[in-house]
mmCIF file of C-alpha atoms in Angstrom:
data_model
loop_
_atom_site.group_PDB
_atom_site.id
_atom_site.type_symbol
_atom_site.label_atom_id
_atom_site.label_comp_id
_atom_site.label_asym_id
_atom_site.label_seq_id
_atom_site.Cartn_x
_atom_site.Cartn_y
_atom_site.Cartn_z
ATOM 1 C CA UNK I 8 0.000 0.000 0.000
ATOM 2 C CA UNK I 9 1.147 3.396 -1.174
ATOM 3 C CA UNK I 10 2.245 6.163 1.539
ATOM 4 C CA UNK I 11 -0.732 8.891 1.357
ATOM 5 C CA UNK I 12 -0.579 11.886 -0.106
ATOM 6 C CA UNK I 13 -0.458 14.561 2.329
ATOM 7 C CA UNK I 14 -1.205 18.483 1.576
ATOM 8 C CA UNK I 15 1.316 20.991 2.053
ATOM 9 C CA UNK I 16 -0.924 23.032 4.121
ATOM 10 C CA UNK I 17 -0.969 19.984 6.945
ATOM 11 C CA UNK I 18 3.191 19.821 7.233
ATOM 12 C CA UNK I 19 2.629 24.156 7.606
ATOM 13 C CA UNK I 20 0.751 23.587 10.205
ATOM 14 C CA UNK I 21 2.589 20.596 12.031
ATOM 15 C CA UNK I 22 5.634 23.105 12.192
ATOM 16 C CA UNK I 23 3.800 25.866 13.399
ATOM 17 C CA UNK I 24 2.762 23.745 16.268
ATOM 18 C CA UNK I 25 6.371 22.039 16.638
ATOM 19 C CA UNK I 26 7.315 25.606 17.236
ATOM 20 C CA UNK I 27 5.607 27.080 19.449
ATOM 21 C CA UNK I 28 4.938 24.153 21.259
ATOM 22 C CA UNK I 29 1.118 25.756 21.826
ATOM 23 C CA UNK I 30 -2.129 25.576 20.012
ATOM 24 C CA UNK I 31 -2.716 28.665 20.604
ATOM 25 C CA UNK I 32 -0.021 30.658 19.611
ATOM 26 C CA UNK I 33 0.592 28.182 17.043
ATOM 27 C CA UNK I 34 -3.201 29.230 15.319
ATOM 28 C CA UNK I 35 -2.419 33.037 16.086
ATOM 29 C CA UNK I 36 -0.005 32.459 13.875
ATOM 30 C CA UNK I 37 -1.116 30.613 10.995
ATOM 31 C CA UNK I 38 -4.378 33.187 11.298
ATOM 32 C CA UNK I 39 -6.411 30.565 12.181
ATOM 33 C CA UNK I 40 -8.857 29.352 15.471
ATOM 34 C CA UNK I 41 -7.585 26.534 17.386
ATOM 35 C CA UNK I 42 -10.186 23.688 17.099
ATOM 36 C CA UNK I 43 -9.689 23.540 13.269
ATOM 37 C CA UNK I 44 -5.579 23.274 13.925
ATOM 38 C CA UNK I 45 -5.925 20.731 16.843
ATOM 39 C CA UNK I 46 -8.380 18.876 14.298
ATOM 40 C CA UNK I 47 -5.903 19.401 11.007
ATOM 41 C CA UNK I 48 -2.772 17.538 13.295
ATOM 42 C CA UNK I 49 -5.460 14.693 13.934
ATOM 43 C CA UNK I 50 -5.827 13.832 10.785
ATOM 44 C CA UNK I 51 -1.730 14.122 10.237
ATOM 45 C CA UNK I 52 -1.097 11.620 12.874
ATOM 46 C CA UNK I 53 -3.966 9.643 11.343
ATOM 47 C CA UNK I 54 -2.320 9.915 7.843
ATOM 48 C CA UNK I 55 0.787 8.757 9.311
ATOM 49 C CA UNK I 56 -0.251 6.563 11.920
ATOM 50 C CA UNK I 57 2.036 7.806 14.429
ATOM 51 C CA UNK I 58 1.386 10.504 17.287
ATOM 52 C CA UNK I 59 3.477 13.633 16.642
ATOM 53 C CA UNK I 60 2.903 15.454 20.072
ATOM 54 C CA UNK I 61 2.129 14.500 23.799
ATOM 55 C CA UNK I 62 -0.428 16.683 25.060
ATOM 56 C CA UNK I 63 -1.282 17.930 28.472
ATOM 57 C CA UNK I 64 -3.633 20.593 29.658
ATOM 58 C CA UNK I 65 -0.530 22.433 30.682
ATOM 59 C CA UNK I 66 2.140 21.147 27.960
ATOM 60 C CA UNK I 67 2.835 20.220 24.200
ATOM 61 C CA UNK I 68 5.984 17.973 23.554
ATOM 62 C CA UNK I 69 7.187 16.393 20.529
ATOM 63 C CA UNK I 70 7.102 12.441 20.371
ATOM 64 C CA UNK I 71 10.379 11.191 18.844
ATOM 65 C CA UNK I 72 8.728 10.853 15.424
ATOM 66 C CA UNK I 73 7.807 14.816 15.357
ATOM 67 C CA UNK I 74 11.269 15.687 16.476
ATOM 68 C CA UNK I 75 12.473 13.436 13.150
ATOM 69 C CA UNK I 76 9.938 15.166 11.240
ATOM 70 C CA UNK I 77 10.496 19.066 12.361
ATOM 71 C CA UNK I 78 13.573 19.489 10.478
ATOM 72 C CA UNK I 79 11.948 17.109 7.092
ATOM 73 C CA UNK I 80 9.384 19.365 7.269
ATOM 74 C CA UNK I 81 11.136 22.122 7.515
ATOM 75 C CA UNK I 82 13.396 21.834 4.418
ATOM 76 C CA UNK I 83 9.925 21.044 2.691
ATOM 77 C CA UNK I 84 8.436 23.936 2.852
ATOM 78 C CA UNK I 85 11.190 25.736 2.057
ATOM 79 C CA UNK I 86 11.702 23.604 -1.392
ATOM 80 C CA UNK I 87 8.008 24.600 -1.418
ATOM 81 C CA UNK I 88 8.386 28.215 -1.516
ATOM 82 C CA UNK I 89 11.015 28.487 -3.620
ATOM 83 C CA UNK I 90 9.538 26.612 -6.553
ATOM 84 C CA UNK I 91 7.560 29.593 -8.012
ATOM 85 C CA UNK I 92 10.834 31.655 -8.111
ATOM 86 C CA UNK I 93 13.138 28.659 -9.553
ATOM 87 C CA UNK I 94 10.437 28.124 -12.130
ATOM 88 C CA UNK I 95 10.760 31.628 -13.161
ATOM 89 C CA UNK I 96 14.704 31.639 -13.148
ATOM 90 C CA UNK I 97 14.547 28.593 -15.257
ATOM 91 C CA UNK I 98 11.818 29.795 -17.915
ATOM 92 C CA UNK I 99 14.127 32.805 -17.688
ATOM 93 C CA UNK I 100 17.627 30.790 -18.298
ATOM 94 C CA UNK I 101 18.786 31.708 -15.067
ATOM 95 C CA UNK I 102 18.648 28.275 -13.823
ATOM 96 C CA UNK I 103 19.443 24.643 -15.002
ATOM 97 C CA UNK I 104 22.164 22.753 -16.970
ATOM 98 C CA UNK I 105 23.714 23.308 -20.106
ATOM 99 C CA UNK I 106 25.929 20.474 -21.728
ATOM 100 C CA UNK I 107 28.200 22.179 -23.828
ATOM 101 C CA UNK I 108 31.361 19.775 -26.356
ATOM 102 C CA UNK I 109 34.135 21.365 -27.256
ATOM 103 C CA UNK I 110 37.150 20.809 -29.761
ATOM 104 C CA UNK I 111 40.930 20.877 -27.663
ATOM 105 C CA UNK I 112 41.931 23.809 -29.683
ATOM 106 C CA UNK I 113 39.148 25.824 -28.141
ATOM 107 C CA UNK I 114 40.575 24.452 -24.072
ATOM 108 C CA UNK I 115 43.774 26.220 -24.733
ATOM 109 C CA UNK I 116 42.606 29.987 -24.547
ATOM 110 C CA UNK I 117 38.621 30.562 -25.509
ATOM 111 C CA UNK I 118 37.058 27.849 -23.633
ATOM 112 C CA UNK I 119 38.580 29.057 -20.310
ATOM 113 C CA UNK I 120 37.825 32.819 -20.714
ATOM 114 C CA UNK I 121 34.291 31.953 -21.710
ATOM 115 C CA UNK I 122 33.097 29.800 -18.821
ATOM 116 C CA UNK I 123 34.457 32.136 -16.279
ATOM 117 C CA UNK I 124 33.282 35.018 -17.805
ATOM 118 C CA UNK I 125 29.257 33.228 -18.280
ATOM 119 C CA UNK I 126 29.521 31.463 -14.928
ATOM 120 C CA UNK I 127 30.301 35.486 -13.781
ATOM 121 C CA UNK I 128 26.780 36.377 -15.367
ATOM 122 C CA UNK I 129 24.657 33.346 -14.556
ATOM 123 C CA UNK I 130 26.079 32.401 -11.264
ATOM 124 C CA UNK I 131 22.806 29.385 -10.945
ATOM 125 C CA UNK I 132 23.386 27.590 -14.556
ATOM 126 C CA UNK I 133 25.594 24.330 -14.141
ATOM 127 C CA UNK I 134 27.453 24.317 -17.105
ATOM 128 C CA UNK I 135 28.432 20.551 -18.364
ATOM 129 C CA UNK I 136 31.470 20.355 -20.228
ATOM 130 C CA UNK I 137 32.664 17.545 -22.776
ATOM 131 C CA UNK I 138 35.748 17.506 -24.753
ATOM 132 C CA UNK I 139 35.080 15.867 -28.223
ATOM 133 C CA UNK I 140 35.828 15.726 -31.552
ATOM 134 C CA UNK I 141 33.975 17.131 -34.583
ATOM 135 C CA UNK I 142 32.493 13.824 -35.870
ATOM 136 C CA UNK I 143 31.709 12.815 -31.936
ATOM 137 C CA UNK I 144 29.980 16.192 -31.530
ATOM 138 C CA UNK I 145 27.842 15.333 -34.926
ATOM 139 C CA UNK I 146 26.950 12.041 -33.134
ATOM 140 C CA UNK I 147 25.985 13.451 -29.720
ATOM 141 C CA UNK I 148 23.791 15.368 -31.260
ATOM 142 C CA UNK I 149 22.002 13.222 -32.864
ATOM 143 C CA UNK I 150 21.141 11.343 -29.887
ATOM 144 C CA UNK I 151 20.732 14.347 -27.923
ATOM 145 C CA UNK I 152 23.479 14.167 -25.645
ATOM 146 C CA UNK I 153 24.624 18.417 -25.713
ATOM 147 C CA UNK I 154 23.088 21.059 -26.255
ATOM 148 C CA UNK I 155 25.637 23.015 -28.066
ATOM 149 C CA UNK I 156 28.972 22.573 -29.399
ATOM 150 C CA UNK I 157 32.129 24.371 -30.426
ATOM 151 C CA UNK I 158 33.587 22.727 -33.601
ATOM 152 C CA UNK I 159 36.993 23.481 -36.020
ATOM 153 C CA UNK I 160 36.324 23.499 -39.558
ATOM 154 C CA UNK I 161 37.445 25.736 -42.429
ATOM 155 C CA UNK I 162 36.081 28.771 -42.862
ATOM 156 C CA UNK I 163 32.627 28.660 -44.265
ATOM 157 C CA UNK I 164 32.305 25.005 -43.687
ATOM 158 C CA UNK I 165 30.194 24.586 -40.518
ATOM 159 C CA UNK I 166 28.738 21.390 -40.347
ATOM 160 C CA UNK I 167 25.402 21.303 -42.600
ATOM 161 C CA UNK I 168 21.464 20.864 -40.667
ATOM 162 C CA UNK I 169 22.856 23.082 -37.524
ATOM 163 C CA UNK I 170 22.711 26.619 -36.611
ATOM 164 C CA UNK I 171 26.396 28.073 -36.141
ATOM 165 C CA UNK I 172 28.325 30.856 -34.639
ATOM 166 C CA UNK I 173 31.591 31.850 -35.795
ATOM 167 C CA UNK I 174 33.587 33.012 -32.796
ATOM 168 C CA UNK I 175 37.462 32.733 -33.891
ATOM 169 C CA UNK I 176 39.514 32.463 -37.311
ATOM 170 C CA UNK I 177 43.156 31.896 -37.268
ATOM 171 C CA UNK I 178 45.509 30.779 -39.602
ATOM 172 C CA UNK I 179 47.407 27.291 -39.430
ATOM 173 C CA UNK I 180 51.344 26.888 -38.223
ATOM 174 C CA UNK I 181 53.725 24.373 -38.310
ATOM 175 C CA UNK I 182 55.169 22.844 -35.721
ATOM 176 C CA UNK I 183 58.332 21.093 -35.731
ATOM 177 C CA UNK I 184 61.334 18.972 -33.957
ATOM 178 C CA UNK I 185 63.115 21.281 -32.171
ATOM 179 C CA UNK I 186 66.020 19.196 -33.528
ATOM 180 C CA UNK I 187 64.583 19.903 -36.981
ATOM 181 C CA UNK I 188 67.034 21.532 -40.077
ATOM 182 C CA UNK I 189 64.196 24.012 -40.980
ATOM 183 C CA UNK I 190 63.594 24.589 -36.603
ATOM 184 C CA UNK I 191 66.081 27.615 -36.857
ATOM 185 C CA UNK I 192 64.389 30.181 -39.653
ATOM 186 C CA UNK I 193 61.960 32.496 -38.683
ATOM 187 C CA UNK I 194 59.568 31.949 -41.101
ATOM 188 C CA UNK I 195 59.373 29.303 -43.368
ATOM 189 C CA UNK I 196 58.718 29.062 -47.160
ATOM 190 C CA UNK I 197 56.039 26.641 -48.349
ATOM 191 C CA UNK I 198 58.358 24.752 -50.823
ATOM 192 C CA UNK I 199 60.714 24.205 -48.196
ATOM 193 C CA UNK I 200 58.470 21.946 -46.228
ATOM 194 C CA UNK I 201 55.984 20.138 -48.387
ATOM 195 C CA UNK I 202 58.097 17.053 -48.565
ATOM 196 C CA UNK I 203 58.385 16.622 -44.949
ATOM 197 C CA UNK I 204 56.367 13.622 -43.377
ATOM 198 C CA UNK I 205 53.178 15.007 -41.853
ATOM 199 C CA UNK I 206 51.712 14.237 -38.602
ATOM 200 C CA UNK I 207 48.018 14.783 -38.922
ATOM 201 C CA UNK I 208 44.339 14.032 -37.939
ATOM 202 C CA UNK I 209 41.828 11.711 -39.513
ATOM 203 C CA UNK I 210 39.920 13.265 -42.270
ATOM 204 C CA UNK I 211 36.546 12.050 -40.093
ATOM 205 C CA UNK I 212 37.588 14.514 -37.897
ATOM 206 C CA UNK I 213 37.758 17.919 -39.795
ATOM 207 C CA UNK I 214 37.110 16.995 -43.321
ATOM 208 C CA UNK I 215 36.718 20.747 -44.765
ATOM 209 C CA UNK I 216 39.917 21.202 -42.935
ATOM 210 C CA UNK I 217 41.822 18.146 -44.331
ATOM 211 C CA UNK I 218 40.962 18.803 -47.635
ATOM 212 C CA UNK I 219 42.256 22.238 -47.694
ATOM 213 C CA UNK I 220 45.629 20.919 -46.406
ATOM 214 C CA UNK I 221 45.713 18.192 -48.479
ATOM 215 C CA UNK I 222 44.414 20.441 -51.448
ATOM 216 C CA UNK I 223 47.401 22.745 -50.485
ATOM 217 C CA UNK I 224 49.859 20.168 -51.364
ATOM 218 C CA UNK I 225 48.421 19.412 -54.450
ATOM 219 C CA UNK I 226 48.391 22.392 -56.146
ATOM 220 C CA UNK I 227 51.656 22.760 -55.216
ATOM 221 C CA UNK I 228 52.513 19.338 -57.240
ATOM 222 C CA UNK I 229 52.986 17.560 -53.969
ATOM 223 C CA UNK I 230 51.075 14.796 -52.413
ATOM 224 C CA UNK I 231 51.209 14.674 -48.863
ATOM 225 C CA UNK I 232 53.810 11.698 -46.946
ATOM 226 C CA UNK I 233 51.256 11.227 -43.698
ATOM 227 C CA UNK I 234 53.471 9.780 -41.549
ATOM 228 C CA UNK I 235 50.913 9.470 -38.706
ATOM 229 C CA UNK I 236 47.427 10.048 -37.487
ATOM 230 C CA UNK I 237 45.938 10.909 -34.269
ATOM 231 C CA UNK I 238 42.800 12.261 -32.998
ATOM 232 C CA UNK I 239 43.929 15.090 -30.624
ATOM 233 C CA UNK I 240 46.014 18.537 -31.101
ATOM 234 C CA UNK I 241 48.059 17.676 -28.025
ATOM 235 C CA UNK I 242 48.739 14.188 -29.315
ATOM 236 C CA UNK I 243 49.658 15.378 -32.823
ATOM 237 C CA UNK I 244 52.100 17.732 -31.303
ATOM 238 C CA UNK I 245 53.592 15.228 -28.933
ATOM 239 C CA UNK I 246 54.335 13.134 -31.946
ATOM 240 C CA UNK I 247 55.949 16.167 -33.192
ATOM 241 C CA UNK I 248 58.150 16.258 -30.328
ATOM 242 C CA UNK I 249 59.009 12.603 -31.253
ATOM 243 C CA UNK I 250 60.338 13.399 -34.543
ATOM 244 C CA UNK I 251 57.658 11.515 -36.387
ATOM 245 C CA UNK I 252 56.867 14.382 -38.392
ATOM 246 C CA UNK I 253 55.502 17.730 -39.208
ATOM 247 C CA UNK I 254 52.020 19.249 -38.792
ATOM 248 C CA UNK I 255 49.634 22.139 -39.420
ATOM 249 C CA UNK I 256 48.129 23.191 -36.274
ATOM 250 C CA UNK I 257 46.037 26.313 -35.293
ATOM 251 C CA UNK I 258 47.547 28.787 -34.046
ATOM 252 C CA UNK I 259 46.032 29.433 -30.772
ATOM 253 C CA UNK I 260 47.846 25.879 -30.340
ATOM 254 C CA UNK I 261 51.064 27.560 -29.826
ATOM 255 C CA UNK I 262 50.259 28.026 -26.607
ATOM 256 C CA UNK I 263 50.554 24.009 -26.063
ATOM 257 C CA UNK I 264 54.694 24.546 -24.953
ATOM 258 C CA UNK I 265 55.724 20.972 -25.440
ATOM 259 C CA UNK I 266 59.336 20.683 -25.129
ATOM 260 C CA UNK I 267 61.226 19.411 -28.410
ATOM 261 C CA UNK I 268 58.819 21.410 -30.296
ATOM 262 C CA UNK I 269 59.049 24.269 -32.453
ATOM 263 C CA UNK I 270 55.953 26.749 -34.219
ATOM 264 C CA UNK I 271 56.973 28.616 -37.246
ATOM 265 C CA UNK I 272 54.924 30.586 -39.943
ATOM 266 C CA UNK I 273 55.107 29.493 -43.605
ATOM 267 C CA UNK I 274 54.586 31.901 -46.546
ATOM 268 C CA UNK I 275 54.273 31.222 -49.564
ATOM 269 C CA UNK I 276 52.872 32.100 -53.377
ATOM 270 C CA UNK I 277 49.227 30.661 -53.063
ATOM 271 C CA UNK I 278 46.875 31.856 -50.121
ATOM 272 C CA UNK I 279 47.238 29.249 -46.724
ATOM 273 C CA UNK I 280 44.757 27.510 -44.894
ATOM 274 C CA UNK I 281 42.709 29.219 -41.962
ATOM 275 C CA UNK I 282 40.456 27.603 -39.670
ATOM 276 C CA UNK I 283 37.613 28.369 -38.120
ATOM 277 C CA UNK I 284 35.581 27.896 -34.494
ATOM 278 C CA UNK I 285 32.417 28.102 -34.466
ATOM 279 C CA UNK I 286 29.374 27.410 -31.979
ATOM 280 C CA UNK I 287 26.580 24.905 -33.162
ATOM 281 C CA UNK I 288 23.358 24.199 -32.026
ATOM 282 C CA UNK I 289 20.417 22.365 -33.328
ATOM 283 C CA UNK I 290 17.164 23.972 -34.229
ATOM 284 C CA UNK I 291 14.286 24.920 -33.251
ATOM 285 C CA UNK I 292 16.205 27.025 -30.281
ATOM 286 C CA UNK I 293 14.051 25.266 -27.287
ATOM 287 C CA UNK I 294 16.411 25.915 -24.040
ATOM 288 C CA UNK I 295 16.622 29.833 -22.438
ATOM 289 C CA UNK I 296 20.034 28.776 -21.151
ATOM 290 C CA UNK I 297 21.232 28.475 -24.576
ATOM 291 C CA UNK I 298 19.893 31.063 -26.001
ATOM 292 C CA UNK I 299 21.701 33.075 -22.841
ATOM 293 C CA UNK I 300 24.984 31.391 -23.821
ATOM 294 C CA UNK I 301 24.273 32.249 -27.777
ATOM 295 C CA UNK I 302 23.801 36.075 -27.045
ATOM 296 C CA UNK I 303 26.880 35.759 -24.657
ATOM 297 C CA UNK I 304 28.534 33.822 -27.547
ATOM 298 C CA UNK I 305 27.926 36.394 -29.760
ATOM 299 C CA UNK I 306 29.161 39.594 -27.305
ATOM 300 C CA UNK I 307 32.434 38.007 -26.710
ATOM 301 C CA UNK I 308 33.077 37.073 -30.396
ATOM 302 C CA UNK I 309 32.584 40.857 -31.405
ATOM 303 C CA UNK I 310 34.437 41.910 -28.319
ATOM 304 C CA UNK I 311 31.303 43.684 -26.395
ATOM 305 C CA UNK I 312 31.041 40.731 -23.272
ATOM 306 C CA UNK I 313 34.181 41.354 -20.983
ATOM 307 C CA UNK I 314 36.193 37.564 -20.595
#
C-alpha cells in the first residue's frame, strides 16, 4: 500500500505547532482558530499513523517521530516556496544545466575565458562540459546528448542541418622537432616543407579542414607523406616532439609549450589555410540557457562581453 498523499498546508501547520509548542499561539499564527488546527494535526497523525505530540492541559511535547519530522518538514516547505521563483529563473535561463562539447583547440585559450566570464553572469546555470571531436559532436547530437557545441572546420564550412556561430579564425602553423634543419628560420617558405612527413588528424575529424591541407599540397605538385594520425592537437604535437613528423596546427595551439617542439609561420605564393571555431546548435532554439549562452557567444566574439 502506497504512503498517502499529504497536503502541504498539513506539514505548515505541524511546524507551526512544533514551534511554538502551543495551540494557541501556534493558530495566532497561521491566522487561524484553534479547534480547526488541533483537528488538522489529527488527521496528520492519522495519515501517518504515528502521534506527533504529547499533550497535556498544561504542555505540548514532541514524540520522537515529530522531532524526526520538524527538520523534514522544515526543508519542505522551504523547497516549497522556492519553486515559483526557480520556475521563473529557469523559464528565464537563469537556472538549469547546459551540456556544452568542445574541440581541444578551443581548451587552450577561448574555452577558459568563456566559462568564467558566463559562470560570472549566470552564477545558478551548471554548465556541463565535454571535450570531443567534430564527428563525436555530430553524433551526440544526434542522440541528444549536448546542447551546443564548439567545432573546427574551415572557414565557411560549418557542419550542414545546424545553426552556427563563428567566434574565432586563425591561420594554421607548423610545428616542428626542435632538432629539426628548418627549426632555426623564422619563417618558413612553403616549398621548403611540403616534402616533410606530416603528422596529422583523420579526415573524419575535420574533413573541410583536411581537404584544404591536403588540397594545399596538391596544387603545389605535392602529395602529402602522412606519416601518422591521431585524434587530438596535443597528441599530434607530442608526436611532433618525437620526430615523427611535421604538422599544421592552429595557431592558438602555440600556446601548447611541449618541449622538443618548435611553431613557425610558412609563406608562400598561393593563399594558406585558416580555420575556423564556431558554436553549433540544433534547431528549433528550445532551451533559455542556450539562447543566454548564444547572445553571450555572440558579445564576446565581437568583443562587447568582458572575458
Amino acid at each position: 500500500m502506497s504512503d498517502p498523499f499529504i497536503e502541504l498546508r498539513l506539514w505548515r501547520q505541524f511546524t507551526a505547532v512544533a514551534e511554538e509548542l502551543h495551540f494557541g499561539r501556534a493558530a495566532q499564527r497561521l491566522h487561524m482558530t484553534q479547534p480547526p488546527l488541533t483537528q488538522a494535526i489529527a488527521q496528520l497523525e492519522k495519515l501517518l499513523g504515528v502521534r506527533l505530540f504529547d499533550r497535556t492541559k498544561r504542555s505540548v511535547q514532541l514524540t520522537a517521530a515529530g522531532a524526526a519530522l520538524l527538520p523534514e518538514a522544515r526543508e519542505l516547505l522551504s523547497r516549497a516556496q522556492a519553486l515559483p521563483g526557480q520556475a521563473r529563473a529557469a523559464a528565464a535561463g537563469e537556472l538549469g544545466r547546459l551540456r556544452l562539447a568542445f574541440v581541444s583547440t578551443v581548451g587552450f585559450d577561448l574555452l577558459p575565458q568563456w566559462v568564467r566570464a558566463f559562470r560570472a553572469r549566470h552564477p545558478r546555470m551548471e554548465l556541463d562540459l565535454r571535450e570531443a571531436t567534430g564527428d563525436q559532436q555530430l553524433q551526440m547530437f544526434e542522440r541528444g546528448e549536448i546542447d551546443a557545441g564548439f567545432m573546427l572546420h574551415s572557414p565557411g564550412f560549418a557542419p550542414a542541418g545546424l545553426a552556427h556561430l563563428p567566434i574565432a579564425r586563425e591561420p594554421l602553423v607548423l610545428a616542428l622537432p626542435a632538432h629539426h634543419a628548418l627549426a632555426g628560420a623564422a619563417a618558413l617558405a612553403l616549398d621548403r616543407v611540403l616534402a616533410e612527413p606530416l603528422v596529422i588528424f583523420p579526415r573524419r575529424i575535420v574533413p573541410s579542414l583536411y581537404d584544404a591541407i591536403f588540397a594545399l599540397y596538391h596544387a603545389a605538385g605535392h602529395s602529402p607523406r602522412v606519416a601518422q594520425e591521431a585524434i587530438q592537437m596535443q597528441t599530434i604535437v607530442n608526436l611532433v616532439s618525437a620526430g615523427l613528423g611535421v604538422a599544421w596546427v592552429p595557431a592558438s595551439v602555440m600556446q601548447f609549450q611541449r618541449p622538443g617542439v618548435v611553431y613557425r609561420s610558412v609563406a608562400g605564393r598561393r593563399k594558406l589555410p585558416a580555420c575556423e571555431t564556431s558554436l553549433a546548435w540544433p534547431l528549433p532554439l528550445r532551451s533559455p540557457s542556450l539562447g543566454n549562452f548564444i547572445a553571450f557567444a555572440r558579445q564576446a566574439a565581437a568583443g562587447a562581453a568582458p572575458v
